[in-house]
GROMACS .gro file of C-alpha atoms in nm:
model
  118
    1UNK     CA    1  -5.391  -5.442   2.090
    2UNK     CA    2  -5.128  -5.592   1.791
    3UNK     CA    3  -5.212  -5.860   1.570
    4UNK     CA    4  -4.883  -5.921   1.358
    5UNK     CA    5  -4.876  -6.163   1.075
    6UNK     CA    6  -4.571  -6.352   0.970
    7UNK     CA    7  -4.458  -6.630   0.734
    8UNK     CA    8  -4.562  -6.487   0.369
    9UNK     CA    9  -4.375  -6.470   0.073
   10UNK     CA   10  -4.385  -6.636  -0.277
   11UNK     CA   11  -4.434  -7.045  -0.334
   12UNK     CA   12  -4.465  -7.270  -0.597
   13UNK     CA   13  -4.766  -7.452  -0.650
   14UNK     CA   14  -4.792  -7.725  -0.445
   15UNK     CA   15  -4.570  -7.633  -0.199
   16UNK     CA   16  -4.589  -7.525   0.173
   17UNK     CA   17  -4.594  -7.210   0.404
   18UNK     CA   18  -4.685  -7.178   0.771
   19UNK     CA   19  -4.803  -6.850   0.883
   20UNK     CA   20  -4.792  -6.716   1.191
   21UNK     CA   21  -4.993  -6.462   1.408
   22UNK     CA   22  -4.860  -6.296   1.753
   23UNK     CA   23  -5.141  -6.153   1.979
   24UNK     CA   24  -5.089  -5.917   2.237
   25UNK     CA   25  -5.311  -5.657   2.419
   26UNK     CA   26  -5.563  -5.864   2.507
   27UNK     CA   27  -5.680  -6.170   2.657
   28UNK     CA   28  -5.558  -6.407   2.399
   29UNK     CA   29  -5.779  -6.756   2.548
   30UNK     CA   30  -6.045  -6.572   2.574
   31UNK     CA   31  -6.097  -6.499   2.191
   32UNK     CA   32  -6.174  -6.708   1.925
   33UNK     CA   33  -5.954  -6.677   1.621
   34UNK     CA   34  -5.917  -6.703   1.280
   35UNK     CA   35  -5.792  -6.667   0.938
   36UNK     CA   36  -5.949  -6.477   0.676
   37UNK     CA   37  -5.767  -6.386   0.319
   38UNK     CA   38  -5.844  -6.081   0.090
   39UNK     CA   39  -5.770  -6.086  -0.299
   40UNK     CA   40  -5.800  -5.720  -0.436
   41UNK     CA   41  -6.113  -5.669  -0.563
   42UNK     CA   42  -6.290  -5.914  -0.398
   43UNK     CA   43  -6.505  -5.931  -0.078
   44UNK     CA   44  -6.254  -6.126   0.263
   45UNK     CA   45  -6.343  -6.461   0.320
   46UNK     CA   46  -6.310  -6.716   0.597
   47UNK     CA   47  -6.050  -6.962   0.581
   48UNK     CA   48  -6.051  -7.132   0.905
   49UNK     CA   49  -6.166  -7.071   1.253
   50UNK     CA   50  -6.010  -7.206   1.612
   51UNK     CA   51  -6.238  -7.181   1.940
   52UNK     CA   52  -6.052  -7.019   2.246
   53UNK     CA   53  -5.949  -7.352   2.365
   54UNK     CA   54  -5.872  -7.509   2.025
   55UNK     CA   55  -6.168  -7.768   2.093
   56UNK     CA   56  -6.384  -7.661   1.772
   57UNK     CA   57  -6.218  -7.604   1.445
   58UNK     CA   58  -6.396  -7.487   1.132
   59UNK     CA   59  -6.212  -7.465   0.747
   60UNK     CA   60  -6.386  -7.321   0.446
   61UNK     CA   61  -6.396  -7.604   0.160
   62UNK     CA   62  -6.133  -7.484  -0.061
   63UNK     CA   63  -5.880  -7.532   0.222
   64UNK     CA   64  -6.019  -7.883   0.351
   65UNK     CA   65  -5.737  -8.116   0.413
   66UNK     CA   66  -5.508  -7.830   0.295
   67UNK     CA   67  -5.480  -7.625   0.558
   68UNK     CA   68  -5.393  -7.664   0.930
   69UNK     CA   69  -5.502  -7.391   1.177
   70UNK     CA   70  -5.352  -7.432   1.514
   71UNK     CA   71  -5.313  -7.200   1.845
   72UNK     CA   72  -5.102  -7.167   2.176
   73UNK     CA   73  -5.304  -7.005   2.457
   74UNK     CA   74  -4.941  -7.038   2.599
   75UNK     CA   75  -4.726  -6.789   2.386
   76UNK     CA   76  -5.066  -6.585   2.220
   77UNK     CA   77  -4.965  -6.723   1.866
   78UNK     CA   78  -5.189  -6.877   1.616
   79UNK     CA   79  -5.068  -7.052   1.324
   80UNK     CA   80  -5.196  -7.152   1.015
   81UNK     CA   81  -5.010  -7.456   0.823
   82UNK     CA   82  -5.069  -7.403   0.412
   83UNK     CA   83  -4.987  -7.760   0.228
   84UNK     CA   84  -5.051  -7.836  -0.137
   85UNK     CA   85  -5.094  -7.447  -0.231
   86UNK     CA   86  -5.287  -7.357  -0.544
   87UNK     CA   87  -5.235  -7.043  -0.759
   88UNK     CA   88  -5.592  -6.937  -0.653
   89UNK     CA   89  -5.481  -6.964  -0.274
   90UNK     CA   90  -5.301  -6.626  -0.382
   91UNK     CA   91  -5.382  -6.350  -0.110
   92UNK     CA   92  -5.301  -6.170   0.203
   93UNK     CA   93  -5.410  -6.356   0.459
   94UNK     CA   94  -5.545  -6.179   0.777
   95UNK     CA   95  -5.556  -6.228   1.134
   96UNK     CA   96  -5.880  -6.172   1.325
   97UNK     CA   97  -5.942  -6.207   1.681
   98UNK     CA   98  -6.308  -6.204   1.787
   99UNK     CA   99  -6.542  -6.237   2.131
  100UNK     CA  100  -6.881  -6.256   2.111
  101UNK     CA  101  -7.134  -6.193   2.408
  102UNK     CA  102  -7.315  -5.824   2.492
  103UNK     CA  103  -7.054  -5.647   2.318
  104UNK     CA  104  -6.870  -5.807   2.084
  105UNK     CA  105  -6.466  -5.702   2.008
  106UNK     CA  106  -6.304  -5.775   1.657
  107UNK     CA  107  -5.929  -5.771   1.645
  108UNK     CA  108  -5.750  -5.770   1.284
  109UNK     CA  109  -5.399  -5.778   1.146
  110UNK     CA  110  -5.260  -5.600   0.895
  111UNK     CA  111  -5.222  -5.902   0.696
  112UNK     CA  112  -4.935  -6.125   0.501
  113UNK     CA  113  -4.919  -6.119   0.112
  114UNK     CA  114  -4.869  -6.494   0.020
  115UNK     CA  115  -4.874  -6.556  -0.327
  116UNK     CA  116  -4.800  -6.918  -0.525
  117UNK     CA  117  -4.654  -6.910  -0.888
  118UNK     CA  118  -4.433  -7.150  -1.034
   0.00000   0.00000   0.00000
């Protein structure tokens, strides 16, 4: 199972990145998935969440009307668009795969640092 993050790197504030996840290993549509992002020192938290067939989306508030999350059952990618970046939007932002049921399975990347500065 490989979760692989892409798309990081260093933008000004109020610019854009799109991230990007690959999936393989597993049975990409059946899994819901989502970003999370981890500052050092601080506990992970949710960014935004995309059911296995992209009909239910879920953002945290500080990334409403920011950020994008999108998926392709076709090519196991998901995707997260980042507009209008704030210096607190500074993290690496992880890639989590996750099925719930009997016995539930949590997938996670290794992350991408992205980090906005003028």
């Amino acid at each position: 199972v490989q979760l692989v993050e892409s798309g990081g790197g260093l933008v000004q504030p109020g610019g854009s990145l799109r991230l990007s996840c690959a999936a393989s290993g597993f049975t990409f549509s059946n899994y819901v998935m989502s970003w999370y992002r981890q500052v050092p020192g601080k506990e992970r938290e949710l960014v935004a969440t995309v059911s296995s067939i992209g009909g239910k989306i879920d953002y945290a508030d500080f990334v409403k009307g920011r950020f994008t999350i999108t998926r392709d059952n076709a090519k196991n990618m998901v995707y997260l668009q980042m507009d209008s970046l704030k210096a607190e939007d500074t993290a690496v932002y992880i890639c989590n795969a996750f099925r719930g049921g009997l016995y539930q399975i949590d997938y996670w990347g290794q992350g991408t640092q992205v980090t906005v500065s003028p």
